[in-house]
Amino acid sequence: MQIPSSLQSLFSHFPLYTYPPILSGSKKLLKNPTIWVAPSSDPDSPLLSGDVECLKWQAYLALRGLSNIQVRTDVDTQGAIDARLPNLHVPFDGAKSEMKAESTGPVDDSTNLLAAHHIPGWVDEQLGHNALEDPLEGFKDETAKDESRAWVSLLEGNVHAALILSAPVPSLFNQFINLSLSTTTSPTIDLSRILTPPPPPLTGLTGLFALAFPQYGLRIHKSAVLARYIDAIGALSERLGTDKWFLGSESPTPLDALAFAYLHCILLSSDPQIRTEVTKRVNLVAWEWRVRGMVRAAFVKAS
């Protein structure tokens, strides 16, 4: 079918150009593992991410005994795997991993980029650790291992909800002009996933408004979220007591990495009501300070 002359005339004003890909003239060799995280919110610890999810994995790497890990904070989430940070960029080690099927040509095939859920497996490879030989996952007994799941649920539920509410919310204007902002990253959308029971939707005229802006379409009772948060922090402080690690473990566990991430982010919160619940509990502050030094020592700025 021939294109009508009128359309041909119109299309002639918009020629299609195809440009060759721009290839890097040289590859910069990656010598050390590099973690991509959200930027820090603490001027005293610029290498520690201000995002609790990123910081959790930084703490995990450090408490597993790894060191000299480089940190990049200049990677946008859209450049990460599944648009989620952190990512771990590591040199490809054919001796410890299956060889890649074939070279990718001009693309750098000497490194691997790992999503967060692949980090534990990579760490086990580096340390020569077999997870099947440690069914307790570092906890002192089966009871402590089962209890750790309850604490993880508490931290990722009640504590995380309060941390989300304490974060400043961008104005409607900023959200409207920022085309890269997705409603799936909205604080209230996240709250609807972790609160039990889920918050009810708005009704009436406000409900119609919520159709255009889903991030404002839930009825959040901040007092209820705060009450649960206060109880959770009190229980966390009481359970830690004077122990070196949570649940009386002899060495750090993933629960300690998670607890540190939340305590550190809470202490940097701009909401005094959220922050005070931790600062008035001396054992939590002292524990966070000690672990912060250990975590900070494991990272260096990417060159």
mmCIF file of C-alpha atoms in Angstrom:
data_model
loop_
_atom_site.group_PDB
_atom_site.id
_atom_site.type_symbol
_atom_site.label_atom_id
_atom_site.label_comp_id
_atom_site.label_asym_id
_atom_site.label_seq_id
_atom_site.Cartn_x
_atom_site.Cartn_y
_atom_site.Cartn_z
ATOM 1 C CA MET A 1 0.000 0.000 0.000
ATOM 2 C CA GLN A 2 1.474 3.333 -1.049
ATOM 3 C CA ILE A 3 1.530 6.228 1.397
ATOM 4 C CA PRO A 4 -0.560 9.164 0.161
ATOM 5 C CA SER A 5 1.463 12.071 -1.166
ATOM 6 C CA SER A 6 0.027 14.409 1.461
ATOM 7 C CA LEU A 7 1.388 12.193 4.249
ATOM 8 C CA GLN A 8 4.714 11.835 2.471
ATOM 9 C CA SER A 9 4.965 15.593 2.318
ATOM 10 C CA LEU A 10 4.190 15.850 6.025
ATOM 11 C CA PHE A 11 6.661 13.128 7.039
ATOM 12 C CA SER A 12 9.418 14.760 4.987
ATOM 13 C CA HIS A 13 9.597 17.506 7.589
ATOM 14 C CA PHE A 14 10.435 14.925 10.276
ATOM 15 C CA PRO A 15 13.278 12.803 8.908
ATOM 16 C CA LEU A 16 14.347 9.756 10.894
ATOM 17 C CA TYR A 17 18.020 9.606 11.792
ATOM 18 C CA THR A 18 19.752 6.567 13.244
ATOM 19 C CA TYR A 19 22.992 7.154 15.119
ATOM 20 C CA PRO A 20 25.549 4.468 16.000
ATOM 21 C CA PRO A 21 25.977 3.611 19.706
ATOM 22 C CA ILE A 22 28.592 5.529 21.655
ATOM 23 C CA LEU A 23 31.095 3.007 22.977
ATOM 24 C CA SER A 24 33.472 3.620 25.811
ATOM 25 C CA GLY A 25 37.035 4.058 24.654
ATOM 26 C CA SER A 26 38.407 2.209 27.665
ATOM 27 C CA LYS A 27 37.088 0.077 30.475
ATOM 28 C CA LYS A 28 37.772 1.049 34.049
ATOM 29 C CA LEU A 29 38.674 -2.100 35.911
ATOM 30 C CA LEU A 30 36.507 -2.745 38.961
ATOM 31 C CA LYS A 31 38.831 -3.980 41.685
ATOM 32 C CA ASN A 32 36.603 -3.878 44.758
ATOM 33 C CA PRO A 33 32.906 -4.578 45.287
ATOM 34 C CA THR A 34 30.870 -1.386 45.042
ATOM 35 C CA ILE A 35 27.441 -0.912 46.561
ATOM 36 C CA TRP A 36 24.983 1.530 44.992
ATOM 37 C CA VAL A 37 22.864 3.201 47.648
ATOM 38 C CA ALA A 38 20.657 6.221 48.194
ATOM 39 C CA PRO A 39 22.558 9.302 49.432
ATOM 40 C CA SER A 40 23.333 9.844 53.095
ATOM 41 C CA SER A 41 21.351 12.196 55.300
ATOM 42 C CA ASP A 42 24.074 12.333 57.965
ATOM 43 C CA PRO A 43 26.991 14.737 57.329
ATOM 44 C CA ASP A 44 29.054 12.864 59.927
ATOM 45 C CA SER A 45 28.628 9.551 58.079
ATOM 46 C CA PRO A 46 28.481 10.422 54.359
ATOM 47 C CA LEU A 47 29.032 6.803 53.321
ATOM 48 C CA LEU A 48 26.019 5.463 55.224
ATOM 49 C CA SER A 49 22.791 5.682 53.246
ATOM 50 C CA GLY A 50 19.835 7.633 54.562
ATOM 51 C CA ASP A 51 17.468 4.991 53.170
ATOM 52 C CA VAL A 52 16.666 2.237 55.655
ATOM 53 C CA GLU A 53 16.607 -0.516 53.015
ATOM 54 C CA CYS A 54 20.003 0.470 51.612
ATOM 55 C CA LEU A 55 21.495 0.902 55.068
ATOM 56 C CA LYS A 56 20.254 -2.529 56.117
ATOM 57 C CA TRP A 57 22.315 -4.142 53.384
ATOM 58 C CA GLN A 58 25.332 -1.982 54.152
ATOM 59 C CA ALA A 59 25.131 -3.149 57.758
ATOM 60 C CA TYR A 60 24.677 -6.741 56.609
ATOM 61 C CA LEU A 61 27.888 -6.616 54.565
ATOM 62 C CA ALA A 62 29.860 -4.989 57.372
ATOM 63 C CA LEU A 63 28.593 -7.271 60.131
ATOM 64 C CA ARG A 64 29.372 -10.335 58.027
ATOM 65 C CA GLY A 65 33.002 -9.225 58.187
ATOM 66 C CA LEU A 66 33.573 -7.736 54.731
ATOM 67 C CA SER A 67 35.598 -4.549 54.370
ATOM 68 C CA ASN A 68 36.988 -2.082 51.841
ATOM 69 C CA ILE A 69 33.634 -1.928 50.050
ATOM 70 C CA GLN A 70 33.240 1.110 47.838
ATOM 71 C CA VAL A 71 30.096 3.238 47.987
ATOM 72 C CA ARG A 72 28.343 5.054 45.148
ATOM 73 C CA THR A 73 25.497 7.439 45.875
ATOM 74 C CA ASP A 74 25.215 8.973 42.400
ATOM 75 C CA VAL A 75 23.086 6.226 40.826
ATOM 76 C CA ASP A 76 19.404 7.020 40.462
ATOM 77 C CA THR A 77 16.892 4.314 41.309
ATOM 78 C CA GLN A 78 15.880 4.175 37.644
ATOM 79 C CA GLY A 79 19.379 2.942 36.850
ATOM 80 C CA ALA A 80 19.162 0.084 39.340
ATOM 81 C CA ILE A 81 17.878 -3.435 38.802
ATOM 82 C CA ASP A 82 14.062 -3.360 38.958
ATOM 83 C CA ALA A 83 14.415 0.350 39.824
ATOM 84 C CA ARG A 84 15.304 -0.542 43.408
ATOM 85 C CA LEU A 85 18.425 0.264 45.384
ATOM 86 C CA PRO A 86 20.733 -1.064 46.664
ATOM 87 C CA ASN A 87 22.652 -2.919 43.986
ATOM 88 C CA LEU A 88 26.039 -4.528 44.478
ATOM 89 C CA HIS A 89 28.549 -4.203 41.630
ATOM 90 C CA VAL A 90 31.205 -6.895 41.958
ATOM 91 C CA PRO A 91 34.138 -8.141 39.872
ATOM 92 C CA PHE A 92 33.280 -11.361 38.066
ATOM 93 C CA ASP A 93 35.167 -14.261 39.641
ATOM 94 C CA GLY A 94 35.092 -17.288 37.386
ATOM 95 C CA ALA A 95 36.761 -19.418 40.054
ATOM 96 C CA LYS A 96 33.821 -18.995 42.430
ATOM 97 C CA SER A 97 30.934 -18.673 39.983
ATOM 98 C CA GLU A 98 29.776 -20.332 36.805
ATOM 99 C CA MET A 99 31.434 -18.821 33.749
ATOM 100 C CA LYS A 100 29.337 -16.552 31.600
ATOM 101 C CA ALA A 101 28.064 -18.214 28.446
ATOM 102 C CA GLU A 102 29.704 -15.776 26.050
ATOM 103 C CA SER A 103 31.336 -12.392 25.856
ATOM 104 C CA THR A 104 29.047 -9.411 25.508
ATOM 105 C CA GLY A 105 31.450 -7.665 23.131
ATOM 106 C CA PRO A 106 31.759 -3.935 23.771
ATOM 107 C CA VAL A 107 29.701 -4.249 26.956
ATOM 108 C CA ASP A 108 31.728 -4.825 30.113
ATOM 109 C CA ASP A 109 31.387 -8.527 30.947
ATOM 110 C CA SER A 110 34.079 -8.553 33.636
ATOM 111 C CA THR A 111 31.647 -7.597 36.404
ATOM 112 C CA ASN A 112 28.308 -8.635 37.841
ATOM 113 C CA LEU A 113 25.536 -6.354 39.056
ATOM 114 C CA LEU A 114 23.536 -7.969 41.852
ATOM 115 C CA ALA A 115 20.109 -7.078 43.176
ATOM 116 C CA ALA A 116 19.734 -6.919 46.955
ATOM 117 C CA HIS A 117 18.297 -10.417 47.343
ATOM 118 C CA HIS A 118 21.433 -11.894 45.738
ATOM 119 C CA ILE A 119 23.795 -10.243 48.228
ATOM 120 C CA PRO A 120 23.662 -13.013 50.896
ATOM 121 C CA GLY A 121 24.610 -15.666 48.337
ATOM 122 C CA TRP A 122 27.527 -13.577 47.093
ATOM 123 C CA VAL A 123 28.744 -13.001 50.668
ATOM 124 C CA ASP A 124 28.595 -16.731 51.385
ATOM 125 C CA GLU A 125 30.748 -17.333 48.296
ATOM 126 C CA GLN A 126 33.342 -14.795 49.431
ATOM 127 C CA LEU A 127 33.521 -16.257 52.932
ATOM 128 C CA GLY A 128 33.328 -19.889 51.853
ATOM 129 C CA HIS A 129 30.236 -20.289 54.009
ATOM 130 C CA ASN A 130 27.601 -22.937 53.398
ATOM 131 C CA ALA A 131 24.206 -21.744 54.628
ATOM 132 C CA LEU A 132 23.012 -25.362 54.874
ATOM 133 C CA GLU A 133 25.631 -26.001 57.551
ATOM 134 C CA ASP A 134 24.236 -23.190 59.728
ATOM 135 C CA PRO A 135 20.505 -23.914 60.154
ATOM 136 C CA LEU A 136 20.299 -21.511 63.121
ATOM 137 C CA GLU A 137 21.504 -18.588 60.954
ATOM 138 C CA GLY A 138 23.817 -17.379 63.721
ATOM 139 C CA PHE A 139 21.245 -17.441 66.532
ATOM 140 C CA LYS A 140 21.974 -19.335 69.729
ATOM 141 C CA ASP A 141 19.072 -21.778 69.412
ATOM 142 C CA GLU A 142 15.915 -22.555 67.468
ATOM 143 C CA THR A 143 13.788 -20.499 69.860
ATOM 144 C CA ALA A 144 15.862 -17.374 69.231
ATOM 145 C CA LYS A 145 15.686 -17.973 65.484
ATOM 146 C CA ASP A 146 11.887 -18.170 65.626
ATOM 147 C CA GLU A 147 11.729 -15.085 67.853
ATOM 148 C CA SER A 148 13.851 -13.136 65.373
ATOM 149 C CA ARG A 149 11.085 -13.411 62.790
ATOM 150 C CA ALA A 150 8.692 -11.657 65.155
ATOM 151 C CA TRP A 151 11.167 -8.815 65.667
ATOM 152 C CA VAL A 152 11.719 -8.472 61.920
ATOM 153 C CA SER A 153 7.955 -8.218 61.463
ATOM 154 C CA LEU A 154 7.744 -5.583 64.202
ATOM 155 C CA LEU A 155 10.548 -3.470 62.740
ATOM 156 C CA GLU A 156 9.309 -3.697 59.160
ATOM 157 C CA GLY A 157 5.741 -3.068 60.291
ATOM 158 C CA ASN A 158 5.081 -0.720 63.204
ATOM 159 C CA VAL A 159 8.503 0.945 63.262
ATOM 160 C CA HIS A 160 8.697 1.378 59.495
ATOM 161 C CA ALA A 161 5.200 2.872 59.389
ATOM 162 C CA ALA A 162 6.172 5.560 61.889
ATOM 163 C CA LEU A 163 9.382 6.267 59.990
ATOM 164 C CA ILE A 164 7.412 6.778 56.771
ATOM 165 C CA LEU A 165 4.967 9.150 58.466
ATOM 166 C CA SER A 166 7.830 11.187 59.919
ATOM 167 C CA ALA A 167 9.361 11.789 56.480
ATOM 168 C CA PRO A 168 8.513 15.105 54.781
ATOM 169 C CA VAL A 169 5.970 14.662 51.976
ATOM 170 C CA PRO A 170 6.622 16.479 48.672
ATOM 171 C CA SER A 171 4.067 19.111 47.746
ATOM 172 C CA LEU A 172 1.399 18.389 45.146
ATOM 173 C CA PHE A 173 3.119 20.797 42.764
ATOM 174 C CA ASN A 174 6.454 19.004 43.052
ATOM 175 C CA GLN A 175 4.809 15.634 42.560
ATOM 176 C CA PHE A 176 2.944 16.909 39.525
ATOM 177 C CA ILE A 177 5.996 18.314 37.748
ATOM 178 C CA ASN A 178 8.277 15.445 38.724
ATOM 179 C CA LEU A 179 7.425 12.962 36.005
ATOM 180 C CA SER A 180 9.834 10.395 37.382
ATOM 181 C CA LEU A 181 7.884 10.092 40.643
ATOM 182 C CA SER A 182 5.735 6.988 40.672
ATOM 183 C CA THR A 183 2.692 6.539 42.879
ATOM 184 C CA THR A 184 4.103 3.181 43.925
ATOM 185 C CA THR A 185 6.770 5.019 45.923
ATOM 186 C CA SER A 186 4.253 7.178 47.731
ATOM 187 C CA PRO A 187 4.463 7.076 51.550
ATOM 188 C CA THR A 188 0.783 6.342 52.014
ATOM 189 C CA ILE A 189 0.820 3.622 49.376
ATOM 190 C CA ASP A 190 3.667 1.970 51.308
ATOM 191 C CA LEU A 191 1.728 2.370 54.542
ATOM 192 C CA SER A 192 -1.256 0.559 53.097
ATOM 193 C CA ARG A 193 0.970 -2.468 52.542
ATOM 194 C CA ILE A 194 2.453 -2.698 56.028
ATOM 195 C CA LEU A 195 -0.329 -1.515 58.346
ATOM 196 C CA THR A 196 -2.645 -4.118 59.867
ATOM 197 C CA PRO A 197 -5.526 -3.698 59.264
ATOM 198 C CA PRO A 198 -5.019 -1.604 56.101
ATOM 199 C CA PRO A 199 -6.157 2.030 56.393
ATOM 200 C CA PRO A 200 -9.595 2.784 54.905
ATOM 201 C CA PRO A 201 -9.882 4.853 51.717
ATOM 202 C CA LEU A 202 -11.185 8.395 51.677
ATOM 203 C CA THR A 203 -14.821 8.964 50.731
ATOM 204 C CA GLY A 204 -16.943 11.759 49.259
ATOM 205 C CA LEU A 205 -15.261 14.653 47.479
ATOM 206 C CA THR A 206 -11.905 13.732 48.980
ATOM 207 C CA GLY A 207 -12.332 10.290 47.477
ATOM 208 C CA LEU A 208 -12.723 11.846 44.021
ATOM 209 C CA PHE A 209 -9.553 13.843 44.636
ATOM 210 C CA ALA A 210 -7.802 10.606 45.563
ATOM 211 C CA LEU A 211 -8.576 9.151 42.142
ATOM 212 C CA ALA A 212 -6.239 11.726 40.609
ATOM 213 C CA PHE A 213 -3.669 11.512 43.421
ATOM 214 C CA PRO A 214 -3.716 7.973 44.898
ATOM 215 C CA GLN A 215 -0.937 8.858 47.329
ATOM 216 C CA TYR A 216 -3.443 11.021 49.216
ATOM 217 C CA GLY A 217 -6.292 8.521 49.026
ATOM 218 C CA LEU A 218 -5.972 6.822 52.421
ATOM 219 C CA ARG A 219 -7.158 7.808 55.870
ATOM 220 C CA ILE A 220 -4.095 7.420 58.102
ATOM 221 C CA HIS A 221 -4.538 7.742 61.878
ATOM 222 C CA LYS A 222 -1.123 9.004 62.924
ATOM 223 C CA SER A 223 -1.885 8.682 66.641
ATOM 224 C CA ALA A 224 -2.513 4.943 66.260
ATOM 225 C CA VAL A 225 0.670 4.464 64.226
ATOM 226 C CA LEU A 226 2.657 6.428 66.797
ATOM 227 C CA ALA A 227 1.249 4.418 69.711
ATOM 228 C CA ARG A 228 2.322 1.159 68.085
ATOM 229 C CA TYR A 229 5.730 2.628 67.353
ATOM 230 C CA ILE A 230 6.252 3.666 70.986
ATOM 231 C CA ASP A 231 5.372 0.171 72.188
ATOM 232 C CA ALA A 232 7.715 -1.381 69.623
ATOM 233 C CA ILE A 233 10.715 0.767 70.591
ATOM 234 C CA GLY A 234 10.091 0.099 74.279
ATOM 235 C CA ALA A 235 9.978 -3.642 73.656
ATOM 236 C CA LEU A 236 13.131 -3.473 71.520
ATOM 237 C CA SER A 237 15.034 -1.661 74.263
ATOM 238 C CA GLU A 238 13.877 -4.109 76.916
ATOM 239 C CA ARG A 239 14.803 -7.132 74.793
ATOM 240 C CA LEU A 240 18.290 -5.828 74.053
ATOM 241 C CA GLY A 241 19.048 -4.995 77.666
ATOM 242 C CA THR A 242 22.811 -5.035 78.105
ATOM 243 C CA ASP A 243 23.481 -7.746 75.514
ATOM 244 C CA LYS A 244 26.110 -7.199 72.852
ATOM 245 C CA TRP A 245 23.815 -8.483 70.100
ATOM 246 C CA PHE A 246 20.070 -8.943 69.906
ATOM 247 C CA LEU A 247 18.573 -12.150 71.305
ATOM 248 C CA GLY A 248 21.825 -12.932 73.093
ATOM 249 C CA SER A 249 23.689 -14.023 69.962
ATOM 250 C CA GLU A 250 27.453 -14.372 70.219
ATOM 251 C CA SER A 251 27.986 -12.700 66.849
ATOM 252 C CA PRO A 252 25.909 -10.303 64.735
ATOM 253 C CA THR A 253 22.954 -11.679 62.802
ATOM 254 C CA PRO A 254 20.747 -10.226 60.044
ATOM 255 C CA LEU A 255 18.417 -9.007 62.802
ATOM 256 C CA ASP A 256 21.199 -6.783 64.149
ATOM 257 C CA ALA A 257 21.745 -5.307 60.681
ATOM 258 C CA LEU A 258 18.036 -4.551 60.373
ATOM 259 C CA ALA A 259 17.764 -3.089 63.877
ATOM 260 C CA PHE A 260 20.781 -0.847 63.301
ATOM 261 C CA ALA A 261 19.344 0.478 60.040
ATOM 262 C CA TYR A 262 16.089 1.501 61.698
ATOM 263 C CA LEU A 263 17.706 2.983 64.805
ATOM 264 C CA HIS A 264 20.179 4.998 62.729
ATOM 265 C CA CYS A 265 17.461 6.400 60.457
ATOM 266 C CA ILE A 266 15.231 7.193 63.435
ATOM 267 C CA LEU A 267 18.030 9.131 65.142
ATOM 268 C CA LEU A 268 18.356 11.231 61.976
ATOM 269 C CA SER A 269 14.612 11.841 61.692
ATOM 270 C CA SER A 270 13.421 15.441 61.618
ATOM 271 C CA ASP A 271 10.395 14.461 63.714
ATOM 272 C CA PRO A 272 11.311 14.962 67.402
ATOM 273 C CA GLN A 273 8.450 12.755 68.551
ATOM 274 C CA ILE A 274 9.862 9.819 66.605
ATOM 275 C CA ARG A 275 13.481 10.532 67.500
ATOM 276 C CA THR A 276 12.911 11.046 71.235
ATOM 277 C CA GLU A 277 11.552 7.527 71.729
ATOM 278 C CA VAL A 278 15.026 6.200 70.912
ATOM 279 C CA THR A 279 17.195 8.926 72.443
ATOM 280 C CA LYS A 280 15.621 8.455 75.880
ATOM 281 C CA ARG A 281 16.668 4.790 75.907
ATOM 282 C CA VAL A 282 20.370 4.785 76.667
ATOM 283 C CA ASN A 283 21.053 1.193 75.699
ATOM 284 C CA LEU A 284 19.666 1.667 72.184
ATOM 285 C CA VAL A 285 21.682 4.849 71.629
ATOM 286 C CA ALA A 286 24.904 3.249 72.881
ATOM 287 C CA TRP A 287 24.321 0.113 70.814
ATOM 288 C CA GLU A 288 23.625 2.106 67.647
ATOM 289 C CA TRP A 289 26.747 4.199 68.202
ATOM 290 C CA ARG A 290 28.950 1.118 68.618
ATOM 291 C CA VAL A 291 27.539 -0.666 65.567
ATOM 292 C CA ARG A 292 27.700 2.527 63.504
ATOM 293 C CA GLY A 293 31.461 2.611 63.972
ATOM 294 C CA MET A 294 31.760 -0.990 62.798
ATOM 295 C CA VAL A 295 29.601 -0.397 59.742
ATOM 296 C CA ARG A 296 31.258 2.877 58.803
ATOM 297 C CA ALA A 297 34.725 1.280 58.927
ATOM 298 C CA ALA A 298 33.779 -1.262 56.255
ATOM 299 C CA PHE A 299 33.158 1.291 53.487
ATOM 300 C CA VAL A 300 35.234 3.674 51.399
ATOM 301 C CA LYS A 301 34.192 6.259 48.840
ATOM 302 C CA ALA A 302 34.205 5.000 45.268
ATOM 303 C CA SER A 303 37.051 6.506 43.262
#
